[in-house]
Coordinates of C-alpha atoms in Angstrom, one line a residue:
M237 CA 32.5 15.6 1.8
S238 CA 32.8 18.9 3.3
G239 CA 30.1 21.8 4.8
K240 CA 26.5 21.5 6.1
R241 CA 24.2 18.7 4.2
W242 CA 20.8 20.3 4.0
W243 CA 19.0 21.1 0.7
R244 CA 19.3 21.1 -2.9
P245 CA 17.0 20.9 -5.9
A246 CA 16.9 17.4 -7.9
T247 CA 18.2 17.3 -11.4
G248 CA 16.7 14.7 -13.9
T249 CA 18.1 12.6 -16.7
L250 CA 15.3 13.6 -19.2
R251 CA 13.2 17.0 -19.3
E252 CA 9.9 16.4 -17.2
T253 CA 6.7 17.5 -18.7
L254 CA 3.3 17.9 -16.6
R255 CA 0.5 16.1 -18.5
P256 CA -2.8 18.3 -18.7
Q257 CA -5.1 17.9 -15.7
G258 CA -8.3 18.3 -17.8
D259 CA -8.7 14.7 -18.1
V260 CA -7.9 13.9 -14.5
R261 CA -10.6 16.5 -13.4
A262 CA -13.3 14.8 -15.8
R263 CA -12.3 11.3 -14.7
N264 CA -11.8 12.4 -10.6
A265 CA -12.5 15.7 -9.5
S266 CA -11.3 15.1 -5.7
A267 CA -8.5 17.6 -5.8
W268 CA -11.0 20.5 -7.1
L269 CA -13.7 19.9 -4.7
P270 CA -14.3 21.1 -1.2
H271 CA -12.5 19.2 1.4
V272 CA -13.5 15.8 2.4
T273 CA -14.9 16.8 6.1
R274 CA -17.0 19.3 4.5
L275 CA -18.5 17.0 1.9
R276 CA -19.0 14.1 4.1
S277 CA -21.9 16.3 6.2
D278 CA -24.0 16.3 2.8
M279 CA -23.2 12.5 2.0
R280 CA -26.0 10.0 0.7
R281 CA -27.1 7.4 3.3
F282 CA -28.7 4.4 2.3
E283 CA -31.0 2.2 4.7
D284 CA -30.0 -1.2 5.4
D285 CA -33.0 -2.7 3.3
D286 CA -31.9 -0.6 0.4
E287 CA -30.7 -3.4 -2.1
V288 CA -27.8 -0.9 -3.5
D289 CA -25.7 -2.4 -6.2
M290 CA -22.3 -3.0 -4.3
V291 CA -21.4 -3.3 -0.8
V292 CA -17.4 -3.0 -0.6
V293 CA -15.6 -3.9 2.8
G294 CA -12.6 -1.6 3.6
C295 CA -12.1 2.0 2.3
G296 CA -8.1 1.6 1.5
A297 CA -6.3 1.9 -1.5
G298 CA -8.4 -1.1 -3.1
G299 CA -11.8 -0.4 -1.4
A300 CA -11.8 3.3 -2.1
T301 CA -10.8 3.1 -5.6
F302 CA -13.2 0.7 -6.6
T303 CA -16.0 2.6 -4.7
Q304 CA -15.0 6.0 -6.3
R305 CA -15.0 4.4 -9.7
L306 CA -18.0 2.5 -9.5
A307 CA -20.0 5.8 -8.2
H308 CA -18.5 7.8 -10.8
A309 CA -20.3 5.6 -13.5
G310 CA -23.7 5.8 -11.1
W311 CA -23.7 2.7 -9.2
R312 CA -25.0 2.8 -5.7
V313 CA -22.4 1.8 -3.6
V314 CA -21.9 1.6 0.3
C315 CA -18.4 1.0 1.6
L316 CA -18.2 -0.1 5.0
E317 CA -15.1 0.8 7.0
A318 CA -14.1 -0.5 10.4
G319 CA -12.2 2.5 11.7
P320 CA -13.3 6.3 11.9
F321 CA -13.5 8.9 9.2
W322 CA -10.2 11.0 9.5
D323 CA -10.1 14.4 9.6
P324 CA -6.8 15.5 9.1
E325 CA -6.9 19.1 10.9
H326 CA -8.1 17.5 14.1
D327 CA -7.3 13.4 14.2
W328 CA -3.3 13.7 13.0
V329 CA -0.5 14.9 14.7
S330 CA 2.9 15.4 14.2
D331 CA 4.3 13.0 16.5
E332 CA 5.1 9.4 16.6
A333 CA 3.5 8.3 19.6
G334 CA 0.2 10.4 19.0
S335 CA -0.2 8.6 16.0
R336 CA -0.6 5.2 16.8
H337 CA -4.5 5.2 16.4
L338 CA -3.9 5.0 12.7
Y339 CA -2.9 1.3 12.8
W340 CA -5.0 -1.6 13.1
N341 CA -4.5 -2.5 16.9
E342 CA -7.1 -5.2 17.3
P343 CA -5.8 -8.4 18.6
R344 CA -4.0 -10.7 16.0
V345 CA -2.0 -13.9 16.6
I346 CA 1.4 -14.4 15.1
G347 CA 3.7 -17.7 14.7
G348 CA 6.0 -19.4 12.7
S349 CA 9.9 -19.5 12.5
H350 CA 9.8 -15.9 11.8
P351 CA 6.9 -14.0 13.3
V352 CA 5.9 -10.9 11.7
P353 CA 4.9 -7.7 13.9
L354 CA 1.5 -6.5 12.9
G355 CA 0.5 -2.9 13.6
A356 CA 2.3 0.5 12.0
N357 CA 4.2 -0.8 9.4
N358 CA 1.8 -3.1 7.2
S359 CA -1.8 -2.0 8.4
G360 CA -4.1 0.6 8.5
R361 CA -7.6 1.5 10.3
G362 CA -10.1 4.5 9.0
V363 CA -11.0 5.9 5.7
G364 CA -7.8 6.1 3.6
G365 CA -6.5 2.7 5.2
S366 CA -3.0 2.0 5.6
M367 CA -2.0 4.9 2.7
V368 CA -3.1 7.1 5.3
H369 CA 0.2 6.7 7.1
F370 CA 2.2 5.3 4.3
A371 CA 5.5 7.1 3.3
G372 CA 4.3 8.2 -0.1
Y373 CA 6.5 5.9 -2.1
T374 CA 4.9 4.8 -5.5
P375 CA 6.8 2.9 -7.8
R376 CA 5.1 0.5 -10.6
F377 CA 5.7 -3.0 -10.7
H378 CA 8.1 -4.4 -13.3
P379 CA 6.7 -6.7 -16.4
S380 CA 9.0 -9.4 -14.8
D381 CA 6.7 -9.7 -11.7
F382 CA 3.9 -10.8 -13.9
R383 CA 6.0 -14.0 -14.8
T384 CA 8.5 -15.0 -12.2
R385 CA 7.7 -18.7 -12.8
S386 CA 8.0 -19.0 -16.3
Q387 CA 10.9 -16.3 -16.2
D388 CA 12.8 -17.1 -13.2
G389 CA 11.7 -20.5 -11.9
V390 CA 10.0 -19.0 -8.4
G391 CA 6.6 -17.6 -7.3
A392 CA 4.1 -17.6 -9.2
D393 CA 2.8 -16.1 -13.1
W394 CA -0.1 -13.7 -12.8
P395 CA -3.4 -14.5 -15.1
I396 CA -2.6 -11.0 -16.5
R397 CA 0.4 -9.2 -18.1
Y398 CA 2.0 -6.2 -17.3
E399 CA 0.5 -4.5 -20.4
Q400 CA -2.9 -5.0 -19.3
L401 CA -2.2 -2.9 -16.5
R402 CA 0.0 -0.2 -17.8
P403 CA -3.0 2.4 -18.7
Y404 CA -4.4 2.1 -15.2
Y405 CA -0.9 3.1 -13.9
E406 CA -0.6 5.7 -16.1
R407 CA -3.9 7.5 -14.9
L408 CA -3.5 6.7 -11.3
E409 CA -0.1 8.1 -11.4
R410 CA -1.9 11.4 -12.7
E411 CA -4.5 11.2 -10.4
L412 CA -2.7 11.0 -7.1
P413 CA -0.3 12.5 -8.8
V414 CA 3.2 11.1 -8.3
A415 CA 6.2 13.3 -8.8
G416 CA 9.6 11.9 -9.9
Q417 CA 12.5 12.0 -12.3
Y418 CA 12.5 9.8 -15.5
W419 CA 12.0 5.9 -14.4
P420 CA 14.9 3.6 -16.1
W421 CA 14.0 0.4 -14.5
G422 CA 11.2 -2.4 -15.6
D423 CA 9.1 -0.2 -18.4
P424 CA 10.7 2.7 -18.2
H425 CA 8.3 5.8 -18.1
P426 CA 8.2 9.6 -17.0
H427 CA 6.0 11.1 -13.9
P428 CA 3.4 13.4 -14.3
H429 CA 5.1 15.8 -11.8
A430 CA 8.9 16.9 -11.7
P431 CA 10.8 15.5 -8.9
H432 CA 11.1 17.3 -5.4
P433 CA 14.1 19.0 -4.1
V434 CA 16.5 16.5 -2.0
G435 CA 17.3 16.9 1.4
G436 CA 20.7 15.7 3.4
N437 CA 19.4 11.8 3.2
G438 CA 18.9 11.7 -0.4
E439 CA 21.9 13.5 -0.9
V440 CA 23.6 11.3 1.0
M441 CA 22.3 8.2 -1.2
L442 CA 22.9 10.1 -4.8
E443 CA 26.6 10.7 -3.9
G444 CA 27.3 7.1 -2.5
C445 CA 25.6 5.5 -5.7
A446 CA 27.5 7.8 -7.9
R447 CA 30.7 6.6 -6.9
L448 CA 29.7 3.2 -7.1
G449 CA 28.4 3.4 -10.5
I450 CA 25.1 2.4 -9.2
R451 CA 21.7 4.5 -11.0
A452 CA 19.6 6.2 -8.5
R453 CA 16.7 8.4 -9.0
V454 CA 14.7 10.9 -7.0
G455 CA 11.0 9.8 -6.8
P456 CA 8.4 8.6 -7.4
V457 CA 6.3 9.7 -4.5
A458 CA 2.6 10.5 -4.5
I459 CA 2.9 13.9 -3.2
A460 CA 2.2 17.0 -5.5
N461 CA 5.3 19.0 -6.3
G462 CA 3.4 22.3 -6.3
R463 CA -0.2 22.9 -5.8
F464 CA -2.9 20.5 -7.4
G465 CA -6.2 21.4 -7.4
N466 CA -7.1 22.9 -3.9
R467 CA -4.3 20.6 -2.4
P468 CA -1.3 22.6 -1.3
H469 CA 2.6 22.1 -1.9
C470 CA 4.4 19.7 0.4
I471 CA 5.9 21.4 3.2
Y472 CA 8.8 19.0 3.9
R473 CA 8.3 18.2 7.3
G474 CA 9.0 14.8 7.4
F475 CA 5.7 13.5 9.3
C476 CA 4.4 11.3 6.1
L477 CA 3.9 8.4 8.6
Q478 CA 1.9 10.1 10.9
G479 CA -1.0 11.1 8.4
C480 CA -0.4 14.3 6.0
K481 CA -1.8 17.2 7.7
V482 CA -1.5 19.7 4.6
D483 CA -2.9 17.0 2.2
A484 CA -0.1 17.1 0.1
K485 CA 0.5 13.3 0.1
A486 CA -1.8 11.2 -1.5
S487 CA -4.2 8.9 0.4
P488 CA -7.6 8.0 -0.7
L489 CA -9.1 10.1 2.0
I490 CA -8.3 12.9 -0.3
T491 CA -7.5 11.4 -3.9
H492 CA -10.8 9.1 -4.1
V493 CA -13.4 9.7 -1.4
P494 CA -14.5 13.2 -2.1
D495 CA -15.4 12.4 -6.0
A496 CA -17.0 9.1 -4.8
I497 CA -19.2 11.0 -2.1
T498 CA -20.3 13.6 -4.5
H499 CA -21.3 11.0 -7.2
G500 CA -23.6 9.7 -4.5
A501 CA -21.6 6.7 -2.8
E502 CA -21.6 6.3 1.2
I503 CA -18.6 6.2 3.1
R504 CA -20.0 4.3 6.4
D505 CA -17.4 4.5 9.2
G506 CA -17.6 2.5 12.4
A507 CA -18.8 -0.4 10.6
M508 CA -17.1 -3.7 11.5
A509 CA -17.8 -6.2 8.7
T510 CA -18.7 -9.9 10.3
R511 CA -19.6 -12.1 7.6
V512 CA -20.5 -11.8 3.9
V513 CA -24.2 -12.7 3.9
M514 CA -25.2 -15.8 1.2
D515 CA -28.5 -17.0 0.1
A516 CA -30.2 -20.0 1.4
A517 CA -28.0 -22.2 -1.4
G518 CA -24.7 -20.4 -0.5
R519 CA -24.2 -19.6 -4.4
R520 CA -24.6 -15.6 -4.6
A521 CA -23.9 -13.1 -1.8
T522 CA -26.6 -11.1 -0.7
G523 CA -25.1 -8.5 1.6
V524 CA -22.6 -7.7 4.7
A525 CA -23.3 -8.5 8.0
Y526 CA -21.6 -5.9 10.2
V527 CA -21.9 -4.2 13.7
R528 CA -21.8 -0.7 14.3
E529 CA -22.8 1.2 17.5
G530 CA -23.0 -2.2 19.4
R531 CA -25.7 -3.5 17.1
E532 CA -25.3 -6.1 14.5
R533 CA -27.0 -4.9 11.0
V534 CA -26.8 -6.5 7.4
Q535 CA -26.7 -4.0 4.4
R536 CA -28.6 -5.5 1.5
A537 CA -26.5 -5.5 -2.0
R538 CA -26.6 -7.0 -5.6
A539 CA -22.6 -7.5 -5.3
V540 CA -19.8 -7.3 -2.8
A541 CA -16.2 -6.4 -2.5
V542 CA -14.1 -7.2 0.0
A543 CA -11.0 -5.1 0.6
G544 CA -9.7 -5.5 3.8
Y545 CA -6.2 -6.3 2.7
S546 CA -4.0 -9.5 3.6
I547 CA -5.0 -10.3 6.9
E548 CA -8.7 -9.3 7.8
T549 CA -10.1 -10.4 4.0
P550 CA -9.2 -14.2 4.7
R551 CA -10.3 -13.5 8.3
L552 CA -13.9 -12.4 6.9
L553 CA -13.9 -15.3 4.6
L554 CA -13.1 -17.8 6.7
N555 CA -15.4 -16.3 9.2
S556 CA -18.4 -16.5 6.6
A557 CA -18.3 -20.2 6.5
G558 CA -22.2 -21.5 5.5
P559 CA -24.0 -23.8 3.4
G560 CA -21.5 -24.7 0.0
H561 CA -18.9 -23.2 2.1
P562 CA -18.1 -25.3 5.1
H563 CA -14.4 -24.1 5.2
G564 CA -15.0 -20.7 4.5
L565 CA -16.2 -18.6 1.6
A566 CA -14.5 -19.2 -1.5
N567 CA -12.2 -21.6 0.1
G568 CA -13.4 -24.6 -1.5
H569 CA -9.4 -25.7 -2.4
D570 CA -8.0 -24.5 0.6
L571 CA -6.3 -21.8 -0.9
V572 CA -7.8 -18.7 1.3
G573 CA -5.3 -17.4 3.9
R574 CA -2.2 -19.1 2.0
Y575 CA 0.8 -17.4 0.3
V576 CA 0.8 -14.1 2.7
M577 CA 3.7 -12.4 1.8
V578 CA 5.6 -9.6 3.7
Q579 CA 8.8 -8.1 2.2
G580 CA 12.2 -8.1 4.1
A581 CA 13.0 -4.6 5.3
P582 CA 16.1 -4.2 6.8
Q583 CA 17.3 -0.7 7.5
T584 CA 21.1 0.1 7.4
A585 CA 22.0 3.7 9.0
G586 CA 25.8 5.3 8.5
R587 CA 26.8 8.3 10.8
F588 CA 28.7 11.2 9.1
P589 CA 30.6 14.1 10.4
D590 CA 28.2 16.8 9.0
E591 CA 24.9 17.3 10.1
I592 CA 22.2 15.3 7.9
R593 CA 19.0 15.9 9.3
M594 CA 17.1 13.1 7.4
Y595 CA 14.0 14.0 9.0
K596 CA 13.8 17.2 6.8
A597 CA 11.9 15.7 3.9
P598 CA 9.1 12.9 2.9
P599 CA 11.0 9.6 3.7
P600 CA 11.5 8.0 0.5
E601 CA 13.4 10.8 -1.6
V602 CA 15.8 8.9 -3.7
S603 CA 15.5 5.3 -4.8
S604 CA 17.4 2.7 -7.1
E605 CA 16.0 -0.6 -8.6
E606 CA 19.4 -1.8 -9.8
F607 CA 19.2 -5.2 -8.1
Y608 CA 15.5 -5.7 -8.9
E609 CA 15.3 -8.6 -11.0
T610 CA 17.2 -11.8 -11.3
D611 CA 20.7 -11.8 -11.7
P612 CA 22.1 -15.3 -13.0
A613 CA 25.5 -14.8 -11.4
K614 CA 23.8 -14.7 -7.9
P615 CA 22.7 -17.9 -5.8
Y616 CA 19.3 -16.4 -5.4
R617 CA 16.3 -15.3 -7.6
R618 CA 14.6 -12.2 -7.9
G619 CA 16.1 -9.3 -6.0
F620 CA 15.4 -6.0 -3.9
S621 CA 15.4 -2.4 -3.9
I622 CA 16.7 0.4 -2.0
Q623 CA 15.3 4.0 -1.2
T624 CA 16.1 6.3 1.7
V625 CA 14.1 6.2 5.1
S626 CA 14.1 8.2 7.7
P627 CA 13.3 6.8 11.1
L628 CA 12.0 9.5 13.4
P629 CA 13.2 9.8 16.8
I630 CA 11.3 7.3 18.7
T631 CA 11.6 4.7 15.8
W632 CA 15.5 5.7 15.8
A633 CA 15.9 5.1 19.8
E634 CA 14.6 1.6 19.0
H635 CA 16.9 1.1 16.3
V636 CA 19.7 2.4 18.4
A637 CA 18.6 0.2 21.6
A638 CA 18.3 -2.8 19.5
Q639 CA 22.1 -2.5 19.1
G640 CA 22.9 -2.9 22.7
H641 CA 22.9 0.6 23.7
W642 CA 21.2 1.5 27.1
G643 CA 21.1 4.2 29.5
A644 CA 23.6 6.9 29.0
D645 CA 25.1 5.6 26.1
L646 CA 21.6 5.5 24.5
R647 CA 21.0 9.2 25.7
S648 CA 24.3 10.3 23.9
R649 CA 23.6 8.6 21.0
M650 CA 20.0 10.1 20.7
R651 CA 21.7 13.5 21.0
D652 CA 23.8 12.4 17.9
Y653 CA 20.5 11.7 16.0
V654 CA 21.1 14.8 13.1
H655 CA 24.5 12.9 12.1
W656 CA 22.9 9.7 10.6
A657 CA 21.8 9.0 7.1
T658 CA 19.4 5.8 7.0
L659 CA 18.5 3.5 3.6
G660 CA 16.0 0.6 3.6
A661 CA 15.9 -2.3 1.4
L662 CA 12.9 -3.9 0.4
C663 CA 13.2 -7.7 -0.5
E664 CA 11.3 -9.7 -2.7
F665 CA 10.3 -12.7 -0.5
L666 CA 8.8 -15.8 -2.4
P667 CA 5.0 -16.6 -1.7
Q668 CA 5.1 -20.1 0.4
P669 CA 1.7 -22.2 0.9
D670 CA 2.4 -22.5 4.6
N671 CA 2.8 -18.8 5.3
R672 CA -0.8 -18.2 6.0
V673 CA -3.8 -16.6 7.7
T674 CA -6.1 -19.0 9.9
L675 CA -8.5 -18.2 12.7
A676 CA -7.3 -18.8 15.9
D677 CA -9.1 -20.0 19.0
E678 CA -8.7 -16.3 20.6
T679 CA -12.1 -13.8 19.8
D680 CA -12.0 -10.4 19.7
R681 CA -14.1 -8.0 21.4
L682 CA -17.2 -8.9 19.2
G683 CA -16.5 -12.7 19.9
L684 CA -15.3 -13.5 16.6
P685 CA -12.4 -15.6 16.1
V686 CA -9.3 -13.3 15.2
A687 CA -6.6 -14.0 12.7
R688 CA -3.5 -16.1 13.2
F689 CA -0.4 -15.1 10.9
D690 CA 2.3 -17.6 10.7
H691 CA 5.2 -16.8 8.8
S692 CA 8.8 -18.6 8.0
Q693 CA 11.5 -17.4 5.8
C694 CA 13.0 -20.0 3.2
A695 CA 16.8 -19.7 2.5
N696 CA 16.1 -17.5 -1.0
D697 CA 14.6 -14.9 1.3
D698 CA 17.9 -14.9 3.9
M699 CA 20.1 -14.5 1.0
L700 CA 18.2 -11.6 -0.1
M701 CA 18.3 -9.8 3.1
E702 CA 22.2 -10.3 3.5
A703 CA 22.6 -9.0 -0.4
A704 CA 20.6 -5.8 0.3
Q705 CA 22.3 -5.1 3.5
K706 CA 25.6 -5.3 2.0
V707 CA 24.9 -3.0 -0.8
M708 CA 23.2 -0.7 1.5
E709 CA 26.5 -0.5 3.7
D710 CA 28.5 -0.1 0.6
I711 CA 26.7 2.7 -0.6
L712 CA 27.0 4.6 2.7
R713 CA 30.7 4.1 3.1
A714 CA 31.3 5.3 -0.2
A715 CA 29.4 8.6 0.6
G716 CA 31.8 8.8 3.6
A717 CA 30.0 7.1 6.6
G718 CA 31.9 5.9 9.4
E719 CA 30.0 3.9 11.9
L720 CA 27.1 1.6 10.6
M721 CA 24.2 -0.1 12.1
T722 CA 21.5 -2.5 10.5
I723 CA 18.1 -3.2 12.0
G724 CA 16.1 -6.5 10.3
R725 CA 12.5 -5.4 9.6
Y726 CA 9.6 -6.7 7.5
A727 CA 7.0 -4.3 5.5
H728 CA 4.1 -4.4 3.2
L729 CA 1.6 -7.2 3.5
V730 CA 0.0 -8.9 0.2
G731 CA -1.5 -12.1 -0.8
G732 CA -3.6 -14.4 0.9
C733 CA -6.5 -14.6 -1.7
R734 CA -4.3 -14.9 -4.9
M735 CA -5.2 -14.0 -8.3
G736 CA -5.1 -17.3 -10.7
R737 CA -6.1 -18.9 -13.9
N738 CA -8.6 -21.3 -12.3
P739 CA -10.1 -22.5 -8.8
E740 CA -7.2 -24.8 -8.4
E741 CA -4.7 -22.0 -8.8
G742 CA -6.5 -19.1 -7.1
V743 CA -9.2 -17.6 -5.1
V744 CA -10.1 -15.1 -7.6
D745 CA -9.9 -14.7 -11.5
S746 CA -8.0 -11.9 -13.4
D747 CA -11.0 -9.5 -12.7
L748 CA -10.8 -10.3 -9.4
R749 CA -14.2 -12.1 -8.9
T750 CA -14.1 -15.1 -6.9
F751 CA -14.5 -18.4 -8.9
A752 CA -16.7 -19.7 -6.1
V753 CA -19.1 -16.7 -5.9
P754 CA -19.9 -15.0 -9.3
N755 CA -21.0 -11.8 -7.7
L756 CA -18.5 -11.8 -5.2
F757 CA -14.8 -9.8 -5.7
I758 CA -11.9 -9.1 -3.8
T759 CA -10.4 -5.9 -4.6
D760 CA -7.3 -5.3 -2.4
G761 CA -3.8 -6.5 -1.9
S762 CA -4.7 -9.9 -1.0
V763 CA -5.2 -10.6 -4.7
L764 CA -1.3 -10.2 -5.3
P765 CA 0.3 -13.6 -6.3
T766 CA 3.8 -11.9 -6.2
Q767 CA 5.0 -9.0 -4.6
G768 CA 8.1 -7.9 -6.3
S769 CA 10.5 -5.2 -4.9
A770 CA 8.0 -2.4 -5.0
N771 CA 5.7 -0.8 -2.4
P772 CA 2.2 -2.1 -3.3
A773 CA 0.0 0.7 -3.1
L774 CA 0.2 1.8 -6.6
T775 CA -0.2 -1.9 -8.2
I776 CA -3.5 -2.6 -5.6
M777 CA -4.9 0.7 -7.0
A778 CA -4.4 0.0 -10.6
L779 CA -5.9 -3.7 -10.0
A780 CA -9.1 -2.2 -8.4
D781 CA -9.4 0.4 -11.3
R782 CA -9.1 -2.1 -14.0
A783 CA -11.8 -4.3 -12.0
A784 CA -14.0 -1.6 -12.1
D785 CA -13.5 -0.6 -15.4
R786 CA -14.4 -4.0 -16.8
L787 CA -17.2 -4.4 -14.4
V788 CA -18.8 -1.1 -15.4
H789 CA -18.5 -1.6 -19.3
G790 CA -19.9 -5.4 -18.9
R791 CA -16.6 -7.3 -19.5
V792 CA -17.1 -9.5 -16.7
P793 CA -19.7 -12.3 -17.4
E794 CA -22.3 -12.6 -14.8
A795 CA -21.4 -8.9 -13.3
P796 CA -24.8 -7.0 -11.8
A797 CA -26.1 -4.9 -14.3
R798 CA -25.7 -1.0 -13.5
K799 CA -29.1 -0.2 -11.6
A800 CA -29.1 3.7 -12.0
A801 CA -28.4 6.1 -14.3
R802 CA -25.5 8.6 -13.4
R803 CA -26.5 11.1 -11.2

């Protein structure tokens, strides 16, 4: 490989077609509305004593999608968010250290044989949730992810099949929108927008995979390729993980919250939920208690949806113990907080004689799911995916220091930053009942018990990590890398309130309604029974979309009726 690596357009295996935008605008006009910071000033505001149709806890991938869908259908909805209502222009900066306020930094306790650090890589704080600082990578789960127990003898079978989620995947891909080449894995499908151009890091992976006969594709990323409504084109500055200041990358803050506001929803920021309020008999939810500006309040509602993700959702339910639910809300079978999963996410970097400048593009440029499914010839079940990643200088310094380089050696290697390319894997760790969230003895600033997350790896998890590292090393060497280095990491939390066919199997049913309380729903990533080797954001949104669709159209028994006509 000679000459400087810099930039070249991606080429597709099939002609990409841009789908009409009319159906998107009719369903979700967020991209064509004034900026969310302008809409916020005229947002409808409810009183605590107003009995709204639904109060949603958490405004991330699941909570914001659920809120927007119900509001669009005419429901009176309040969405409580513990963090702030971000203004991208003023609150986000193109700087790693200056972006740490985007994460959930409240105290938590971790344990187990393989403790998982919580923060930047798996939690969010503020309107938009962790999608504000996610990399933008939005693949679908595979059909096999929904039946790992019956097909591979591990994990769990979902109470729904992939085919039931497909239409929600498709319409969310058009709303975000998603750009990428034709996807040959899982359920093969095109993407609404053509792929983005590829930078040096993507070029390395494409070349290495081509030499090894490994299929690789550009995308899919929830980053508009060209203008989309009022949203501008990506400027390829590489600060996706710090919040996209230009609004090219999708996050609920700009993709679903604006439309929710214009249809009468209230997004109430700075509102930390403390418990779900139940009636005297403990049979139905009547609202949510929360603290805002130092005062505890209760928002009354005819139904409640919790979308605080895999740590805070179990914590809230466990802190909501009361009559009929002595061990925590919806926890009659000791399943709340269990089966929390992370993905093994090792990153392997290789040094090249040419300048790569891996930071000059969105981090997930090129990816491969060639190793996603169970290979009968391997000693492990399930698999992993591989994608380009682009650690910025502070994170890169942590990687280099973890290899034992300090002082003048570390400074020298940091000056070498532009010559390195980095790949990352997502390994499907298996659900285990003892990987769980419980309440710790410690309390937070509000006096509430904080979450404790215990996590341990099994032998299958260990084998997947080793296999993924070897494949990444092979790809980098095939592309011409010299020195290699790998750092072990974790990414993406799911599980903790899994879906099941009955109360002995799960906390919620296929419509995301809790078995124990007929008007209590959970609409976040905690409901996933397995996690696949894909980033979970799109699947979380699709599940919330499906649950709202079924609720609005009366396909959920005992669902609260719509109170108001569409405004």
